[in-house]
Short mmCIF file of C-alpha atoms in Angstrom, two decimals:
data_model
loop_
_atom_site.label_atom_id
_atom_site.label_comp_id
_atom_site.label_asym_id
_atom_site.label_seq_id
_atom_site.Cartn_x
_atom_site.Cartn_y
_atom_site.Cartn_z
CA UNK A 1 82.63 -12.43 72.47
CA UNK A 2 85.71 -10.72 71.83
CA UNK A 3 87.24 -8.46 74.76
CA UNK A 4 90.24 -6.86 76.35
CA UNK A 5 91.18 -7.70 79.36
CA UNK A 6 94.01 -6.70 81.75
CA UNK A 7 94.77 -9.69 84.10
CA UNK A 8 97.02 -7.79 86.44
CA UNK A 9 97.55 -4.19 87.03
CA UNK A 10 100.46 -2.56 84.89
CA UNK A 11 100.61 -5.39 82.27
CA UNK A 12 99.46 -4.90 78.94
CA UNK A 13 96.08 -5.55 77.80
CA UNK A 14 94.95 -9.03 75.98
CA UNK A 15 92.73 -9.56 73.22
CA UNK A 16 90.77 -12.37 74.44
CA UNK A 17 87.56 -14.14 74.05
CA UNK A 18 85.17 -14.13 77.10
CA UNK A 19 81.68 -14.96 77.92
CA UNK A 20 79.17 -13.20 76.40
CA UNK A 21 76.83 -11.93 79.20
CA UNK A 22 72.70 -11.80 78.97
CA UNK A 23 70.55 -8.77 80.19
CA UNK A 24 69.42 -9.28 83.98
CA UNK A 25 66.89 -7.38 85.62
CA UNK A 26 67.16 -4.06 85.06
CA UNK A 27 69.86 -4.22 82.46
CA UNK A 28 69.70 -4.35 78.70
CA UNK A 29 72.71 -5.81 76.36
CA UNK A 30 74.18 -3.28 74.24
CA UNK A 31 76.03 -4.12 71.19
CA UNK A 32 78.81 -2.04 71.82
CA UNK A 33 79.65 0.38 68.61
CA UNK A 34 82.32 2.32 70.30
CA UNK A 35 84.18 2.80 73.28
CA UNK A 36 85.66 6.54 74.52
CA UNK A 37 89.18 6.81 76.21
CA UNK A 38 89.72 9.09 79.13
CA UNK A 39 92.55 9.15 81.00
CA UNK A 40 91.42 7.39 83.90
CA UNK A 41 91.32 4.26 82.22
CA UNK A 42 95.49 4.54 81.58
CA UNK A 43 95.44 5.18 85.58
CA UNK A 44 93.32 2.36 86.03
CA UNK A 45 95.40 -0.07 83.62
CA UNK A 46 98.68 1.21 85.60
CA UNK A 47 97.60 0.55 89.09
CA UNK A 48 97.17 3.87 90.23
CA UNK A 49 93.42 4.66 90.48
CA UNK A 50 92.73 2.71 94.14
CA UNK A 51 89.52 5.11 94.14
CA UNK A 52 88.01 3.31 91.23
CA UNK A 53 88.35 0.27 93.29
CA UNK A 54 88.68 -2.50 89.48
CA UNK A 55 88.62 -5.65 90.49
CA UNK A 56 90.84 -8.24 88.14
CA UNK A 57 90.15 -9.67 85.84
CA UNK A 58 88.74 -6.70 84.10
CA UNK A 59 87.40 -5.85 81.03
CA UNK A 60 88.24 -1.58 81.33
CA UNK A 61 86.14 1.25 79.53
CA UNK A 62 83.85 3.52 81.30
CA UNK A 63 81.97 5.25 78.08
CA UNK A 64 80.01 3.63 75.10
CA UNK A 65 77.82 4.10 72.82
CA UNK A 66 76.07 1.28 70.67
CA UNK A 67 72.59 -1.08 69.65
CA UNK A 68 70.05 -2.36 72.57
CA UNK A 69 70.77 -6.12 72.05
CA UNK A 70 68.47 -7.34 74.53
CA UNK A 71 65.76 -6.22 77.26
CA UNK A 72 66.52 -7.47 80.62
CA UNK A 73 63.04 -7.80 82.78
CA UNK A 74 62.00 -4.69 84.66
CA UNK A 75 63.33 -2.97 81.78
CA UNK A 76 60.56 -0.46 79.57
CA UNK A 77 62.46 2.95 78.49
CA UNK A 78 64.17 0.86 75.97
CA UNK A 79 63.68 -1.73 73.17
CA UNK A 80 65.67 -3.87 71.05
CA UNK A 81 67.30 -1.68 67.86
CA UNK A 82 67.53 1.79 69.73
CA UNK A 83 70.54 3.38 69.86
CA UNK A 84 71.99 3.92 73.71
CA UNK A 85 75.18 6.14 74.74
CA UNK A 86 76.34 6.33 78.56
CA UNK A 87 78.93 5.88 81.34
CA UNK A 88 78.29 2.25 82.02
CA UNK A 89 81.51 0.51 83.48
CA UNK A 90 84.90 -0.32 83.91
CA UNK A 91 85.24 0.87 87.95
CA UNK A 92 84.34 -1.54 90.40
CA UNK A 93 83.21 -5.32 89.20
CA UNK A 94 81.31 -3.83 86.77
CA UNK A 95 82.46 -4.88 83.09
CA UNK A 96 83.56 -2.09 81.17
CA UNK A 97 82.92 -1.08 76.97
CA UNK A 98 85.81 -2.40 75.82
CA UNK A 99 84.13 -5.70 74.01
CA UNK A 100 81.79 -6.47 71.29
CA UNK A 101 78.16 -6.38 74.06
CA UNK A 102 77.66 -5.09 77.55
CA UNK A 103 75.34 -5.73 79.96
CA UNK A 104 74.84 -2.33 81.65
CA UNK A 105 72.29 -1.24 84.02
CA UNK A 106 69.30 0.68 81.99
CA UNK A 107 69.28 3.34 84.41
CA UNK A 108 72.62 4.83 83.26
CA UNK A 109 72.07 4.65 79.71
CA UNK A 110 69.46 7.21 77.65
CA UNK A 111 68.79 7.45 73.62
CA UNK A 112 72.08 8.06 71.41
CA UNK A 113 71.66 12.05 69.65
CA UNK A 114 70.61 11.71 66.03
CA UNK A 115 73.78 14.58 65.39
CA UNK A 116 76.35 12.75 66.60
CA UNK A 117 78.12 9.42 65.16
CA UNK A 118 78.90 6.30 67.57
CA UNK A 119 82.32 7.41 67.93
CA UNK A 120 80.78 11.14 68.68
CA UNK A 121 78.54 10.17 71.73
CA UNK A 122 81.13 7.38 72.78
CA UNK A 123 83.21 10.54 73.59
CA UNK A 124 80.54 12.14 75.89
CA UNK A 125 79.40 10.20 79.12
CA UNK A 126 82.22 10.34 81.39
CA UNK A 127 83.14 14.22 80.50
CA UNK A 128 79.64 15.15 80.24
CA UNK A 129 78.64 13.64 83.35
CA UNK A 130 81.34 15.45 85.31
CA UNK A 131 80.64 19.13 83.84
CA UNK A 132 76.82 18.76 84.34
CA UNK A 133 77.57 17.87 87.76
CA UNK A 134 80.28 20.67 88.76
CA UNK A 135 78.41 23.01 86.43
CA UNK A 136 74.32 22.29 87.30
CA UNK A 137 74.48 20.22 90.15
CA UNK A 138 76.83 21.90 92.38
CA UNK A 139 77.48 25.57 91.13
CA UNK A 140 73.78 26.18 89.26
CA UNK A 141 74.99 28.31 86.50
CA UNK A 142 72.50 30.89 84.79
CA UNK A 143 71.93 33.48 82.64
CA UNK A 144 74.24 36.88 83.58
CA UNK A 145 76.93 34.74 85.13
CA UNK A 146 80.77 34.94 84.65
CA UNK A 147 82.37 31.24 84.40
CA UNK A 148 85.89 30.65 84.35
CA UNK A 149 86.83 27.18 82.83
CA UNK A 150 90.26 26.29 83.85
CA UNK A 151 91.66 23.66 80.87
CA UNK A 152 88.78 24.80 78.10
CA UNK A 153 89.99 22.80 75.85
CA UNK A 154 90.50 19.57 77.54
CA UNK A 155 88.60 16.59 78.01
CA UNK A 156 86.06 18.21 80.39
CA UNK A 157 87.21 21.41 79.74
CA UNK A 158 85.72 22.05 76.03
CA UNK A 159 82.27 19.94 77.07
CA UNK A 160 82.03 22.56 80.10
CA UNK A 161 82.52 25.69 77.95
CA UNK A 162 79.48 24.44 75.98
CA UNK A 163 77.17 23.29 78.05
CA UNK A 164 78.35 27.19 80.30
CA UNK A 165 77.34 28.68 77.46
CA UNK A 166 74.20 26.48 76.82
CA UNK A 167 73.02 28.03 80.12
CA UNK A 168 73.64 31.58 79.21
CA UNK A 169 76.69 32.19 80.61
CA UNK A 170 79.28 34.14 79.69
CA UNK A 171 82.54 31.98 79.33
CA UNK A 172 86.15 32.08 79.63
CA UNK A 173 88.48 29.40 79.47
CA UNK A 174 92.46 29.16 79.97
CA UNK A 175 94.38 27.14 78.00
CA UNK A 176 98.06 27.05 76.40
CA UNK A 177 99.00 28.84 73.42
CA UNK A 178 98.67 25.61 71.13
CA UNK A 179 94.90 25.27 71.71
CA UNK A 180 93.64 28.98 72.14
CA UNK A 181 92.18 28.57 68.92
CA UNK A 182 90.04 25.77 70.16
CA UNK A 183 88.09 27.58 73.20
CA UNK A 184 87.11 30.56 71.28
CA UNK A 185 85.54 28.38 68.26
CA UNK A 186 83.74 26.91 71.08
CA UNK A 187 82.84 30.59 72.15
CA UNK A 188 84.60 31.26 75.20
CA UNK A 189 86.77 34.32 75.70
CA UNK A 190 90.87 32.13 75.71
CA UNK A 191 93.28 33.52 78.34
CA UNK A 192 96.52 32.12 78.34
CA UNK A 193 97.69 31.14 81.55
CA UNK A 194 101.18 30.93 80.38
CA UNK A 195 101.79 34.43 80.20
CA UNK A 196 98.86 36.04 82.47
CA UNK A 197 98.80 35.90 85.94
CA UNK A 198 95.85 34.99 88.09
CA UNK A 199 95.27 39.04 89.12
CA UNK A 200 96.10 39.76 86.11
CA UNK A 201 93.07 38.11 84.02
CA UNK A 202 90.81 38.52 86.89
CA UNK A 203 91.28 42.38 86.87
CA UNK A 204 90.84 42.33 83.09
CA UNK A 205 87.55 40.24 82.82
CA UNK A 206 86.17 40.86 85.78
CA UNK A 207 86.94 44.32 87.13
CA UNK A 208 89.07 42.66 89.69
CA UNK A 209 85.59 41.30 91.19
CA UNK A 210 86.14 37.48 90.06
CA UNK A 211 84.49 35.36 88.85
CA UNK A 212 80.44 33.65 89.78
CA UNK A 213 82.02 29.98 89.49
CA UNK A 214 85.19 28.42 88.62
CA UNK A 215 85.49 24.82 87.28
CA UNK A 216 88.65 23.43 87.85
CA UNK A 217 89.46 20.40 85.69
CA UNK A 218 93.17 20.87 86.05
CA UNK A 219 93.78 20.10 89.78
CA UNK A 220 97.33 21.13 91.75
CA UNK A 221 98.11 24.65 91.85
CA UNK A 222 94.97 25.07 89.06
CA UNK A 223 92.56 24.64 91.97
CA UNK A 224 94.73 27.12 94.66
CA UNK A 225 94.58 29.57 91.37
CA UNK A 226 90.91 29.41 91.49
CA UNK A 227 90.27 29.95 95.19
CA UNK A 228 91.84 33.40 94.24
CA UNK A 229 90.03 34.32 91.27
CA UNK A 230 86.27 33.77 92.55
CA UNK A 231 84.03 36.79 93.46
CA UNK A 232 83.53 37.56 97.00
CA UNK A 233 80.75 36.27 98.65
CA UNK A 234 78.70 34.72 96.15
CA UNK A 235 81.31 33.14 93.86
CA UNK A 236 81.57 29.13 93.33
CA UNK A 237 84.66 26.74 92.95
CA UNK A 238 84.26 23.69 91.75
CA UNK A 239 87.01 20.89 90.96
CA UNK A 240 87.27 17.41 89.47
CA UNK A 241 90.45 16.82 90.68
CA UNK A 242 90.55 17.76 94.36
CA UNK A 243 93.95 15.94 94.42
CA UNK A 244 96.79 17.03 97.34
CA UNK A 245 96.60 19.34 100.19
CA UNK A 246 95.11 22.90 99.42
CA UNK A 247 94.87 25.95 101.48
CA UNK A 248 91.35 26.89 101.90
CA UNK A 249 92.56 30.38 103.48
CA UNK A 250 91.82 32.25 100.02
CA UNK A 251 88.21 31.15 99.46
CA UNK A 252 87.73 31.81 103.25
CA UNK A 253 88.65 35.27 102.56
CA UNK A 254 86.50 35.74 99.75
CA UNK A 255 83.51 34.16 102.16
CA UNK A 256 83.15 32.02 98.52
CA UNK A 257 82.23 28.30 98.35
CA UNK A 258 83.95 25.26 97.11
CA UNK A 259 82.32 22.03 95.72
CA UNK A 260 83.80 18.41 94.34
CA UNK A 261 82.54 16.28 92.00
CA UNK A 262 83.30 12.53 91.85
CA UNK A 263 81.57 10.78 88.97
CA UNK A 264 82.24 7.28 90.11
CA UNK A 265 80.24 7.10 93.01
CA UNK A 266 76.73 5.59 91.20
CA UNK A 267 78.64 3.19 89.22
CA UNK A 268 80.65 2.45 92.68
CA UNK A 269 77.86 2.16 95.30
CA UNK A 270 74.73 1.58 92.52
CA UNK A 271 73.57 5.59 94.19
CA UNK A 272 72.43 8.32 92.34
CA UNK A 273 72.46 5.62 88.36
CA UNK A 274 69.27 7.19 87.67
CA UNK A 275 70.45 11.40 87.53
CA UNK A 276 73.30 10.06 85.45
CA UNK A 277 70.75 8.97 83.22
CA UNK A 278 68.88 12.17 83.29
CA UNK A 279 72.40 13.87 82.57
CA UNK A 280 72.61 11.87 79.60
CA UNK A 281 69.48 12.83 78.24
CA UNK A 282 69.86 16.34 78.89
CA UNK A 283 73.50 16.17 77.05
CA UNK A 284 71.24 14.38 73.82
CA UNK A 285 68.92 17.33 73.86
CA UNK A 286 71.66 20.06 73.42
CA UNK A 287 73.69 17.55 70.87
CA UNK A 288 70.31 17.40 69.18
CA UNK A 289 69.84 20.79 69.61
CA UNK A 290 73.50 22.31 67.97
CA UNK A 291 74.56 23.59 71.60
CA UNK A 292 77.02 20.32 71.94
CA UNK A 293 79.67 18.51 69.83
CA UNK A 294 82.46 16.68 71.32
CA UNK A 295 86.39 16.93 69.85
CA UNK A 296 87.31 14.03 68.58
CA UNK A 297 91.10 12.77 67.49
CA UNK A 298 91.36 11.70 64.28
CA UNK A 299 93.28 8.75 64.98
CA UNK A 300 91.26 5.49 64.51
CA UNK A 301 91.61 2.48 66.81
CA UNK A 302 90.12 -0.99 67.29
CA UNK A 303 90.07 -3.76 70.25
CA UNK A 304 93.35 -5.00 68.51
CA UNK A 305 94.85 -1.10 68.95
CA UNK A 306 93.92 -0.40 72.95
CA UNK A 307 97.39 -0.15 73.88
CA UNK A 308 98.20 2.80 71.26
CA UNK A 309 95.21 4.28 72.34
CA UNK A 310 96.11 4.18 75.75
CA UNK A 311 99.60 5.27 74.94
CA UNK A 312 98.16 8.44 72.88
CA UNK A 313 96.04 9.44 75.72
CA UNK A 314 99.12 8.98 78.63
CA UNK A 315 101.45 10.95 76.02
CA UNK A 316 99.15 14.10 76.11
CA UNK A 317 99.10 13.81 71.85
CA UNK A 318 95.76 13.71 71.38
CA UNK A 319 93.79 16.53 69.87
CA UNK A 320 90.26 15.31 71.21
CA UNK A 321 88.85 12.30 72.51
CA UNK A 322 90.44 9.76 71.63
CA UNK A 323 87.46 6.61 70.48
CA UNK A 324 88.01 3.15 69.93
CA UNK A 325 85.81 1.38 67.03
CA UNK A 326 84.42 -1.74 68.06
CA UNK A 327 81.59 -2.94 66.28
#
């Protein structure tokens, strides 16, 4: 089958031909239909994800969505012919979406939406994954709530403000100037964090109480900014990028709590493949159900156009997901 592979860390990736794998126990081989970029893959390409832990030769690509090839035994949620979207790969030694089939473990996989396209739920796993998991798992957002959604209309960002909202939240989201537009078609209240200070917003919107939970998907000085603009006592920070050395002094203060998420870990230590799973089906349900649509760049790429995807993604030019066609 045809694949990309990178043979050594910041090199580019080859085109190649490679074994086509079979479906072991507890796997199923999916005809890969399309293959979602995030910007870990570039860090992983470069060399400068150790926490993903890739072992070369690698075929890279953590999201897909495509056709249930094969049943592996063990294997009775899915059949030949259905349609399958998930975070499946690419960390680890575990082969990633970027070539024509996949043998992924069945566990992280559930039933493609009938409202989205391949190239639609290709976009999802990785992104959804992480929200549901800051947003459910950790911070339990409900009905009545304030959220703040630091980078709305970013990768995680503008799946978080939906599935927020899906919840019954009220939502705000900062973003630049550029993309304002963006968070409040996907009904959050925009505050641009270019010209309004922390206090500033959180006196407007909140009465100067703060907010019930704040989802960092910035990192840096993004995640100090939200220790300072949670509500006392009961308010909730949660970050995907827990990156550098933070003072912890203003969420202390506030007597407010502080979460992580890191999505790797099932795919990493084979932990937890099932909830992802469960994720995934909940994230068909509210595709299905109008509540969630990813943003997708209109670009088009194929196996034989990796590196300008890549190289779209690093330069911060893309306008959505960026999704490479495969099948």
């Amino acid at each position: 089958m045809r694949a990309v592979v990178l043979r050594e860390f910041d090199t580019p990736l080859v085109l190649d031909e490679i074994e086509k794998d079979s479906a072991g126990p507890g796997q199923v081989l999916v005809k890969v239909e399309a293959s979602g970029v995030n910007p870990l893959d570039t860090k992983i390409r470069a060399g400068k994800a150790a926490h993903a832990r890739r072992t070369l030769p690698a075929v890279l690509g953590l999201d897909l969505a495509g056709v249930v090839e094969e049943v592996g035994p063990g294997v009775e949620d899915v059949a030949p012919g259905d349609e399958v979207f998930g975070m499946t790969g690419g960390v680890g030694d575990v082969q990633g979406s970027l070539a024509e089939y996949a043998a992924v473990d069945a566990r992280l996989l559930a039933r493609k939406p009938a409202a989205l396209t391949m190239r639609e739920a290709a976009a999802l796993p990785l992104v959804v994954i992480t929200a549901w998991e800051g947003l459910v798992d950790r911070a339990q957002v409900h009905a009545g709530q304030k959220v703040l959604i630091h980078g709305g209309a970013g990768g995680i960002g503008h799946v978080a403000v939906q599935i927020a909202r899906a919840r019954g939240a009220e939502v705000f989201a900062t973003a630049s100037p550029s993309r304002m537009a963006v968070v409040e078609r996907l009904g959050a209240t925009p505050i641009d964090y270019t010209t309004s200070t922390v206090e500033e917003y959180v006196a407007k919107h909140t009465g100067g109480e703060g907010f019930d939970v704040v989802f960092d998907t910035v990192g840096g000085r993004v995640l100090d900014d939200s220790f300072t603009a949670v509500r006392t006592y009961t308010g909730h920070v949660v970050s995907a990028l827990g990156w550098g050395t933070h003072s912890i002094a203003p969420l202390s203060f506030r007597g407010a709590t502080y979460s992580g998420v890191f999505t790797l870990l099932p795919l990493l230590t084979g932990r937890g493949r099932e909830h992802h799973g469960e994720i995934m089906r909940e994230a068909a349900a509210l595709a299905d159900a109008g509540a969630l649509r990813p943003l997708l760049d209109p670009r088009r790429f194929t196996l034989a156009d990796v590196a300008a995807a890549h190289a779209a993604v690093e330069s911060g030019s893309a306008q959505g997901k960026i999704v490479i066609d495969v099948g």
